N, CA and C atoms as an extended XYZ file, in Angstrom:
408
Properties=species:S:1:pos:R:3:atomname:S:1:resname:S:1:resid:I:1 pbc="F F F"
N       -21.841       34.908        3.106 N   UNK     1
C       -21.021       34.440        4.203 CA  UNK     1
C       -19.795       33.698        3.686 C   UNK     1
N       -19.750       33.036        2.483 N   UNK     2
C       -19.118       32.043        1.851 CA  UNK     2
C       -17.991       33.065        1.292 C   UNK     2
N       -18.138       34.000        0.764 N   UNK     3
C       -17.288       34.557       -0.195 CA  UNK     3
C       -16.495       35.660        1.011 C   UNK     3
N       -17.464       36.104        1.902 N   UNK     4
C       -16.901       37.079        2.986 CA  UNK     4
C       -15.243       36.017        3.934 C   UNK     4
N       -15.583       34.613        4.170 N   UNK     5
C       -14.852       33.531        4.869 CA  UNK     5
C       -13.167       33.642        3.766 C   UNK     5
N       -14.032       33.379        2.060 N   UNK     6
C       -12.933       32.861        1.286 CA  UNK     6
C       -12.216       34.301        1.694 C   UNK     6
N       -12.145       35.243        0.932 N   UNK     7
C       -11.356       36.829        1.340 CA  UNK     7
C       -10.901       37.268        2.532 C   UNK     7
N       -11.009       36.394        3.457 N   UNK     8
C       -10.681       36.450        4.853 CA  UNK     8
C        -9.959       37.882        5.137 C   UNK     8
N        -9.263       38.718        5.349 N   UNK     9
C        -8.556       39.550        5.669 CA  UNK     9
C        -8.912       40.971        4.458 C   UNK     9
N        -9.678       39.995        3.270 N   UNK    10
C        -9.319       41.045        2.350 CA  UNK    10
C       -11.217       41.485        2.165 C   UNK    10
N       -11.189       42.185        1.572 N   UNK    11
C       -12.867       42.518        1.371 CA  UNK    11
C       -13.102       42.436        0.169 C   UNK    11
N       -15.279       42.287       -0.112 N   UNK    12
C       -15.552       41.896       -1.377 CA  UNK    12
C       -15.280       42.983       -2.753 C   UNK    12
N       -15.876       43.442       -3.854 N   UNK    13
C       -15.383       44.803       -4.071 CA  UNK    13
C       -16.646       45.639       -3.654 C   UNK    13
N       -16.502       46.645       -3.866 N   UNK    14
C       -16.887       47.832       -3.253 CA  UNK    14
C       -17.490       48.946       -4.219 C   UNK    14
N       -17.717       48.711       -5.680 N   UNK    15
C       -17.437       49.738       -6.556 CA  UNK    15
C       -18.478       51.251       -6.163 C   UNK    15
N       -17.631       52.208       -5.849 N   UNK    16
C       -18.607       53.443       -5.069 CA  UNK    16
C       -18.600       54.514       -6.608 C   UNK    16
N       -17.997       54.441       -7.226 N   UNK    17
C       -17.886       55.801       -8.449 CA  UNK    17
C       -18.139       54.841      -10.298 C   UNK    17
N       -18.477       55.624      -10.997 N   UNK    18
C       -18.114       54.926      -12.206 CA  UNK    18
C       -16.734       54.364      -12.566 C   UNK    18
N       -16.072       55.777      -12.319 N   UNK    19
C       -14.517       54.914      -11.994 CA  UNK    19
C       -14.126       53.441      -11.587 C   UNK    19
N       -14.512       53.422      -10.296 N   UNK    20
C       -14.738       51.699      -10.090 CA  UNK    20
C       -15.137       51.168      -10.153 C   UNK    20
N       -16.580       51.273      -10.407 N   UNK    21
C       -17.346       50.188      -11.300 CA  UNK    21
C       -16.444       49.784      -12.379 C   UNK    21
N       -15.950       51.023      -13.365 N   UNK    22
C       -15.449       50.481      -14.853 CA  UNK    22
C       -14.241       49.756      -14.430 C   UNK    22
N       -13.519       50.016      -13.479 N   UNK    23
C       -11.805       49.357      -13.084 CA  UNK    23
C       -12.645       47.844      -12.289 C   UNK    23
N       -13.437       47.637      -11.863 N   UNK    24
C       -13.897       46.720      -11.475 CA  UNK    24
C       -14.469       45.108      -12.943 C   UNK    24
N       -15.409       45.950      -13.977 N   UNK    25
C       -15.530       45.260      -14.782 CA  UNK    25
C       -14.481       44.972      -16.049 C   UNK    25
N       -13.489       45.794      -15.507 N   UNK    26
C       -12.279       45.479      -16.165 CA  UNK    26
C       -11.302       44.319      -15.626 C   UNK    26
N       -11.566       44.575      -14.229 N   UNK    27
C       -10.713       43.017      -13.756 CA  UNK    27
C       -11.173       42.091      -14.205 C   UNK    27
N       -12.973       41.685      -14.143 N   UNK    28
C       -13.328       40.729      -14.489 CA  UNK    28
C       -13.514       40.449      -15.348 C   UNK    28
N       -13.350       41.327      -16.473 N   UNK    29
C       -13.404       40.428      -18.020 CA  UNK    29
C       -12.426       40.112      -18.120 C   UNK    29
N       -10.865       40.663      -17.246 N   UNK    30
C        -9.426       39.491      -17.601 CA  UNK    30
C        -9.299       38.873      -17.322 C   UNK    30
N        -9.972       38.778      -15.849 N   UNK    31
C        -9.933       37.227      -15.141 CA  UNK    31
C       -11.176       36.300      -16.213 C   UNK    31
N       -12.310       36.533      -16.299 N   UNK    32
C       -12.849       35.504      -17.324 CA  UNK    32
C       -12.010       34.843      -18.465 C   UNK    32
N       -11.093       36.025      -19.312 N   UNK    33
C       -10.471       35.378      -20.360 CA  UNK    33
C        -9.446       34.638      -19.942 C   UNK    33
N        -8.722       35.088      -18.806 N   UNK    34
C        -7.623       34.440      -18.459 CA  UNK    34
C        -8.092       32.829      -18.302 C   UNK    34
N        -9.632       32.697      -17.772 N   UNK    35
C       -10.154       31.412      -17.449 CA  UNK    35
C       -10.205       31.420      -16.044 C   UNK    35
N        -9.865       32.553      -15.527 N   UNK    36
C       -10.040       32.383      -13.589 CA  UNK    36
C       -11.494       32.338      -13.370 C   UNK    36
N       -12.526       32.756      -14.137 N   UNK    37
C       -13.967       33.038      -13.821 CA  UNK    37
C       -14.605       32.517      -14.507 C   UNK    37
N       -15.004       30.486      -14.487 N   UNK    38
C       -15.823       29.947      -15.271 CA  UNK    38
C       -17.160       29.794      -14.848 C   UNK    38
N       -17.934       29.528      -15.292 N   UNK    39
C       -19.178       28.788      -15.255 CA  UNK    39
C       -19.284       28.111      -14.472 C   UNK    39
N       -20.474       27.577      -13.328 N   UNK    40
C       -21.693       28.697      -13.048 CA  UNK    40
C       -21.280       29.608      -12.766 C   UNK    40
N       -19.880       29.968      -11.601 N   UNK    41
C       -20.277       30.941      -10.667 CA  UNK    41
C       -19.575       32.442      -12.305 C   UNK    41
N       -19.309       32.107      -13.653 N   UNK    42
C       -18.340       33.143      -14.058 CA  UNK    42
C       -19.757       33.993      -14.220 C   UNK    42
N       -20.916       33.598      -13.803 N   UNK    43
C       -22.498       34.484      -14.422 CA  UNK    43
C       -22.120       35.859      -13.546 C   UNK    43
N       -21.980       35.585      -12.097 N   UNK    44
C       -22.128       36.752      -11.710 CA  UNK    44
C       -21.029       37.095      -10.305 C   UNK    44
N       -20.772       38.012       -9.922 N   UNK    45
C       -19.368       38.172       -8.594 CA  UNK    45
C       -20.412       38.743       -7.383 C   UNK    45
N       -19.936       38.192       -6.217 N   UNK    46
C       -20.554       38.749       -4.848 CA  UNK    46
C       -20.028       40.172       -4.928 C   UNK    46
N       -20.619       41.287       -4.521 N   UNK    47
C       -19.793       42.638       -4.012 CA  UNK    47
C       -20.545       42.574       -2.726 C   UNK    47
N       -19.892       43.824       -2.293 N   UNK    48
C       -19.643       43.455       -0.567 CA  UNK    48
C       -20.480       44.731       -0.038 C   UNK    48
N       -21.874       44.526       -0.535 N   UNK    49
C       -23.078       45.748       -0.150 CA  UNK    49
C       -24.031       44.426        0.293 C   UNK    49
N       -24.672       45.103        1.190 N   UNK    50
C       -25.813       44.459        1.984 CA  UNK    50
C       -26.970       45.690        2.407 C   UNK    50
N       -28.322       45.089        2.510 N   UNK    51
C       -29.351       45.274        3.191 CA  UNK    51
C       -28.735       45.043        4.760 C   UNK    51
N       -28.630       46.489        5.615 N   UNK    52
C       -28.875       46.459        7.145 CA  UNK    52
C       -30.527       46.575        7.674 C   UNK    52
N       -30.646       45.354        7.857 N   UNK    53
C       -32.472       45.718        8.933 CA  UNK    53
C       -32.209       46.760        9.746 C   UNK    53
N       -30.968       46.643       10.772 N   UNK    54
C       -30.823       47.409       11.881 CA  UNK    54
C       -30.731       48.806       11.906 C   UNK    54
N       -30.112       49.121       10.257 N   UNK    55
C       -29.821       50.599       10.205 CA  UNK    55
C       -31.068       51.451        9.051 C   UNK    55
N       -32.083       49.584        8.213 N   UNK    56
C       -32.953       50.216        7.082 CA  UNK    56
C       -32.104       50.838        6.109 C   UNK    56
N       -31.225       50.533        5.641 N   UNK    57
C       -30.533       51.371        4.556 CA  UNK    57
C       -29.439       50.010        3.925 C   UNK    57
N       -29.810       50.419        2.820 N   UNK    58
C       -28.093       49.484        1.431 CA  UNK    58
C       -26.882       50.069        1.850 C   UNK    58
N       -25.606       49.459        2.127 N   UNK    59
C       -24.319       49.836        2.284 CA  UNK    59
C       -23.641       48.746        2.452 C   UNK    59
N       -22.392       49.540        1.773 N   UNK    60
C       -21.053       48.686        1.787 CA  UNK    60
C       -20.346       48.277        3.102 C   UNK    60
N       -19.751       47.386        2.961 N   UNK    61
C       -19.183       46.558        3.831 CA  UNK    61
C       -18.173       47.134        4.888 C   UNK    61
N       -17.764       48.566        4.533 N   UNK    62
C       -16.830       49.409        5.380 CA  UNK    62
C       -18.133       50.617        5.530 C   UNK    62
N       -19.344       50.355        5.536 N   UNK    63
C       -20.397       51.538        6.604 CA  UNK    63
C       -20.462       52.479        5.237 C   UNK    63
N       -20.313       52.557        4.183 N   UNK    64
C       -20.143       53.796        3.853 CA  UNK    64
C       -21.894       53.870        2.975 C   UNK    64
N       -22.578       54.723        3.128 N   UNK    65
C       -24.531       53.945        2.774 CA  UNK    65
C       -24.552       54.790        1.522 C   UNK    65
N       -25.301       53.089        1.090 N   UNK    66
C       -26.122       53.303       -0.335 CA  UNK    66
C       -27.381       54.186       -0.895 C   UNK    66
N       -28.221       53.715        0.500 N   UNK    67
C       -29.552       54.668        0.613 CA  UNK    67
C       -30.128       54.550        2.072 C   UNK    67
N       -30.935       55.374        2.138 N   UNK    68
C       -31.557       56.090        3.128 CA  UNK    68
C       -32.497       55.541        3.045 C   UNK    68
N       -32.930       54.453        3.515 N   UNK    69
C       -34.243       53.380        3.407 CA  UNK    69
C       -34.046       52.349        2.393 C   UNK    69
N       -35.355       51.705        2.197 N   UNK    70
C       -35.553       50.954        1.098 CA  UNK    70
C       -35.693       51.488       -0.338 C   UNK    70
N       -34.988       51.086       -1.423 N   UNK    71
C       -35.069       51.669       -2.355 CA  UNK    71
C       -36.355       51.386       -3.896 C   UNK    71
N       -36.505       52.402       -4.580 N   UNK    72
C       -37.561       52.151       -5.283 CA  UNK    72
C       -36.451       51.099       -6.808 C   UNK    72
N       -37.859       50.697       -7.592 N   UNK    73
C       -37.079       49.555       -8.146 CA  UNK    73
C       -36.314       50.510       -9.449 C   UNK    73
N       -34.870       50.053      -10.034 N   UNK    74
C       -33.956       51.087      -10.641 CA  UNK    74
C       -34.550       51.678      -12.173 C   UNK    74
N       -34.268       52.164      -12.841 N   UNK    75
C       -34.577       52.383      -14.291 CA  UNK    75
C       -33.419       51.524      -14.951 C   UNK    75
N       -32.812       51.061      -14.610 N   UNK    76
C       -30.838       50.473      -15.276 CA  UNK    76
C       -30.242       51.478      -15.638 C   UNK    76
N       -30.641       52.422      -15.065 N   UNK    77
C       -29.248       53.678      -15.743 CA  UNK    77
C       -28.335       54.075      -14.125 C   UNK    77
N       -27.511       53.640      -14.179 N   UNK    78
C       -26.656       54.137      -13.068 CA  UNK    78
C       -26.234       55.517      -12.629 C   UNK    78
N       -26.611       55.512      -11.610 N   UNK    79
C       -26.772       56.988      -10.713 CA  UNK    79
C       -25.345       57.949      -10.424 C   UNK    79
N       -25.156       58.519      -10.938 N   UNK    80
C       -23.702       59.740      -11.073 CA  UNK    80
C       -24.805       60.720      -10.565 C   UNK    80
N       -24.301       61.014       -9.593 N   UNK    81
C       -24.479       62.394       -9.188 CA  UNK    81
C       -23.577       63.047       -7.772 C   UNK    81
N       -23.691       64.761       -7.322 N   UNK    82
C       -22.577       64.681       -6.276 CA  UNK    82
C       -23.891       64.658       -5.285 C   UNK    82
N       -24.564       64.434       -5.250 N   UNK    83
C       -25.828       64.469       -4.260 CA  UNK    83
C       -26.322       63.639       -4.001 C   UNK    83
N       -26.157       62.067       -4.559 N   UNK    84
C       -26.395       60.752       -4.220 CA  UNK    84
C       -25.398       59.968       -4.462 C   UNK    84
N       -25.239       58.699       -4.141 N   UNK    85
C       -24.361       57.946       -3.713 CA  UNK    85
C       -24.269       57.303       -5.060 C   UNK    85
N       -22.932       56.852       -5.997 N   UNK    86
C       -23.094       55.998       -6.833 CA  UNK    86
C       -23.963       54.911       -6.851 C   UNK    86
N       -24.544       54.316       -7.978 N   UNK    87
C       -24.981       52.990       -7.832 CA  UNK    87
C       -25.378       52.451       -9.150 C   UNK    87
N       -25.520       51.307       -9.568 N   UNK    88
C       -25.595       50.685      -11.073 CA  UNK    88
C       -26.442       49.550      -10.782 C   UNK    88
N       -27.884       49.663      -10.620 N   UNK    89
C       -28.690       48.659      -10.325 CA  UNK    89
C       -29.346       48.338      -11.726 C   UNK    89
N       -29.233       47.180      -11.267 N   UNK    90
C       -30.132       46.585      -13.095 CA  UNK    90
C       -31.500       46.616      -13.361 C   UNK    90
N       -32.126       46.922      -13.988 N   UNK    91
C       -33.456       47.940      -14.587 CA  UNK    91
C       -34.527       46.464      -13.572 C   UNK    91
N       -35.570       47.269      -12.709 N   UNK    92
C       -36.303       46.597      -11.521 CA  UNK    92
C       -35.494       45.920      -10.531 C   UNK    92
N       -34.373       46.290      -10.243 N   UNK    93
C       -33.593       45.923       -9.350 CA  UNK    93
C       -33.596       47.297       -8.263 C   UNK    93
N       -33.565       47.109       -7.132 N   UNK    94
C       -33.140       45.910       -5.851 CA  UNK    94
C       -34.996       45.271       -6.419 C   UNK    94
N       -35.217       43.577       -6.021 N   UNK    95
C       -36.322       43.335       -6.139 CA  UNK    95
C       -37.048       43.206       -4.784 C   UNK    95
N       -36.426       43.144       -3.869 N   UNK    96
C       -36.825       42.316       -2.481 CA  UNK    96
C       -37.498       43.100       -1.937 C   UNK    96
N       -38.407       42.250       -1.445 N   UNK    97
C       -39.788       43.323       -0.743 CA  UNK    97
C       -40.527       42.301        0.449 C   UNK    97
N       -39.707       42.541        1.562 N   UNK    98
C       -38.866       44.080        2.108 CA  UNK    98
C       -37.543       43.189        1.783 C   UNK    98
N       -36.929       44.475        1.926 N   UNK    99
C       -35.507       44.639        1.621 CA  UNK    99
C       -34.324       43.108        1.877 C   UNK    99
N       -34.694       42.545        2.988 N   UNK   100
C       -34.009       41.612        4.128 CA  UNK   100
C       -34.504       40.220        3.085 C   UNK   100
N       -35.707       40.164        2.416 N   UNK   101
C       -35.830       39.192        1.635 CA  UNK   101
C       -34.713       38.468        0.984 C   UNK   101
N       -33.904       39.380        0.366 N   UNK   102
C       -32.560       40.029       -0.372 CA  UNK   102
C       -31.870       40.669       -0.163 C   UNK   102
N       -30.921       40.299        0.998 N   UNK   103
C       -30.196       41.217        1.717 CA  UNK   103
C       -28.831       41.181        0.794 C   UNK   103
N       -28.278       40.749        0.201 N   UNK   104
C       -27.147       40.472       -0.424 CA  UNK   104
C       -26.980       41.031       -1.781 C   UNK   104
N       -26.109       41.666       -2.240 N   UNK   105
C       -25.669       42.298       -3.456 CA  UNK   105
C       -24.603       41.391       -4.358 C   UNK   105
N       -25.158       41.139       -6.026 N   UNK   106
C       -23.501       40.870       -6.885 CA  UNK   106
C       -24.213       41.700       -7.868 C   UNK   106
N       -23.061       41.695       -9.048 N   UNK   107
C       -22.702       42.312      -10.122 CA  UNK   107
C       -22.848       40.914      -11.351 C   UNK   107
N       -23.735       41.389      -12.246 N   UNK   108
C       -24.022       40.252      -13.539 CA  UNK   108
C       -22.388       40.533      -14.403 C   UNK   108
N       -22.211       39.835      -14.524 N   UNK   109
C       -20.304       39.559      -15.145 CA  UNK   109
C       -20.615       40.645      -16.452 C   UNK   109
N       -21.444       39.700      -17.256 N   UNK   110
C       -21.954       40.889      -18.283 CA  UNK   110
C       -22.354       41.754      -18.740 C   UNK   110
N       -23.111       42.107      -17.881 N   UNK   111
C       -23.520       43.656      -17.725 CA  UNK   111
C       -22.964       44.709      -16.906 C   UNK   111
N       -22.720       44.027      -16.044 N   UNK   112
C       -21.702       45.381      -14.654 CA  UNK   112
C       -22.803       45.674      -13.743 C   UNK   112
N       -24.027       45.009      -14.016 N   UNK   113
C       -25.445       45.570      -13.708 CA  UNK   113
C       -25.541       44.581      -12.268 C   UNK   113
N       -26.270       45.472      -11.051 N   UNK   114
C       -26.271       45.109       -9.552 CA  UNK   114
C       -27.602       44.386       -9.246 C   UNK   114
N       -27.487       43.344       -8.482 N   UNK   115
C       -28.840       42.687       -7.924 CA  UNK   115
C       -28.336       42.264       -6.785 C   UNK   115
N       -29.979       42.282       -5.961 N   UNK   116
C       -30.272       41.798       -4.848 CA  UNK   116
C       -30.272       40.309       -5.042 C   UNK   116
N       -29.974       39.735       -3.051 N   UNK   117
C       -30.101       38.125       -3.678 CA  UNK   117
C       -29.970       37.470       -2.782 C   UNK   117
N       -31.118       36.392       -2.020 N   UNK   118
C       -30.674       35.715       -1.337 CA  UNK   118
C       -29.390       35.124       -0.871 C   UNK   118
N       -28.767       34.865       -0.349 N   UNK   119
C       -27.358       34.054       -0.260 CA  UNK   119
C       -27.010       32.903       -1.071 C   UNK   119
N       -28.165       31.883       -0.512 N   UNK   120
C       -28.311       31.161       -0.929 CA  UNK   120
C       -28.883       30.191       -2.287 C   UNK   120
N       -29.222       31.469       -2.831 N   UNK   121
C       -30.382       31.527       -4.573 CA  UNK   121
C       -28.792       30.601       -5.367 C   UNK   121
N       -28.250       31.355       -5.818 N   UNK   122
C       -26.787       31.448       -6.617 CA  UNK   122
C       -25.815       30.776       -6.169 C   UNK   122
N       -24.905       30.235       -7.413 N   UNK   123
C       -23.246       29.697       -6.698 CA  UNK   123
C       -23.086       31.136       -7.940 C   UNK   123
N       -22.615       31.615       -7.068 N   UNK   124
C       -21.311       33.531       -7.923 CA  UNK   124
C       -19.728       32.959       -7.440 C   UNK   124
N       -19.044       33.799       -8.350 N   UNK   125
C       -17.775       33.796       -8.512 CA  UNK   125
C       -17.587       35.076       -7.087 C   UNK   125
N       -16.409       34.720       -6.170 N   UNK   126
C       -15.999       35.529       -5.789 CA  UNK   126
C       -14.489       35.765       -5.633 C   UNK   126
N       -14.748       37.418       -5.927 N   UNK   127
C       -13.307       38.472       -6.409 CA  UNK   127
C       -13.092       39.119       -4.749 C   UNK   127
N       -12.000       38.526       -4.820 N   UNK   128
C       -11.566       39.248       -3.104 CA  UNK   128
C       -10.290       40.695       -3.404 C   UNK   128
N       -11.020       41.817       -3.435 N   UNK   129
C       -10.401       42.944       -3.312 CA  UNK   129
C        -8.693       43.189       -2.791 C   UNK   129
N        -7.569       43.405       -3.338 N   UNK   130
C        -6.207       43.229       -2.708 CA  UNK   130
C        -5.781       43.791       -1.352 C   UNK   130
N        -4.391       44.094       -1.249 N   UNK   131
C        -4.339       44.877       -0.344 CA  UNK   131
C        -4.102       46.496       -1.252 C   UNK   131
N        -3.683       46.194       -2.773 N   UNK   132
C        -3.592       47.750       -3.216 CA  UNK   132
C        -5.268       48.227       -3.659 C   UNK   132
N        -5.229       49.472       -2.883 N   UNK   133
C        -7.067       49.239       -3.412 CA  UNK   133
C        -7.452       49.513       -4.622 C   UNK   133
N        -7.956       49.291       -5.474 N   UNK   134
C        -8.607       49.300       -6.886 CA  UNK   134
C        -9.473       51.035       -6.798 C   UNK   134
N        -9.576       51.913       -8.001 N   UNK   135
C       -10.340       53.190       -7.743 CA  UNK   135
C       -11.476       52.899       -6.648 C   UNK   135
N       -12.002       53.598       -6.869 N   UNK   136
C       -13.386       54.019       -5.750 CA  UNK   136
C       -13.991       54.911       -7.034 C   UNK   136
């Protein structure tokens, strides 16, 4: 809710392809060096995927869905394919059982790797997406 308020107009990121995942963990290792992304929150960034109860399915913040239910827990190898939806979950990630436990998605700074997460568990760094959009 905190990071959705700060970005006001703008949204969290979104990364849907490897492409943007990698243009994504590329912003944030410049912003870390630059010093924009310290400690606590430089551990990990909000992205802007959620657990819907209402719809039972992971998706991004503009509707576009992650999965088709609840998902089983990941291997850490991120999913390329044209038949499923990108995704880069970190090895036993999503953990929440059920889903709503952990409705909230970030990205570990260091790994690029995705977790579920209370809201309230974490203080994360949040990256508010521009108006030029970053790949997909």
């Amino acid at each position: 809710a905190e990071a959705r308020r700060v970005c006001a107009h703008r949204i969290l990121p979104m990364p849907k392809s490897a492409f943007g995942q990698r243009a994504l963990e590329d912003a944030v290792r410049k912003a870390r060096e630059a010093g924009e992304l310290s400690e606590p929150c430089g551990h990990g960034i909000w992205l802007g995927g959620r657990w819907d109860k209402a719809q039972n399915r992971w998706e991004w913040e503009d509707s576009v869905v992650l999965s088709d239910g609840p998902l089983e827990a990941s291997s850490g190898e991120p999913v390329v394919s044209p038949s499923r939806p990108f995704s880069n979950w970190a090895a036993g990630q999503p953990t929440g059982r059920p889903p709503e436990a952990e409705p909230w998605m970030y990205m570990e700074v260091d790994t690029g790797k995705w977790h579920d997460v209370q809201a309230e568990r974490y203080s994360l760094g949040i990256v508010c997406r521009q108006s030029e959009a970053l790949p997909t």
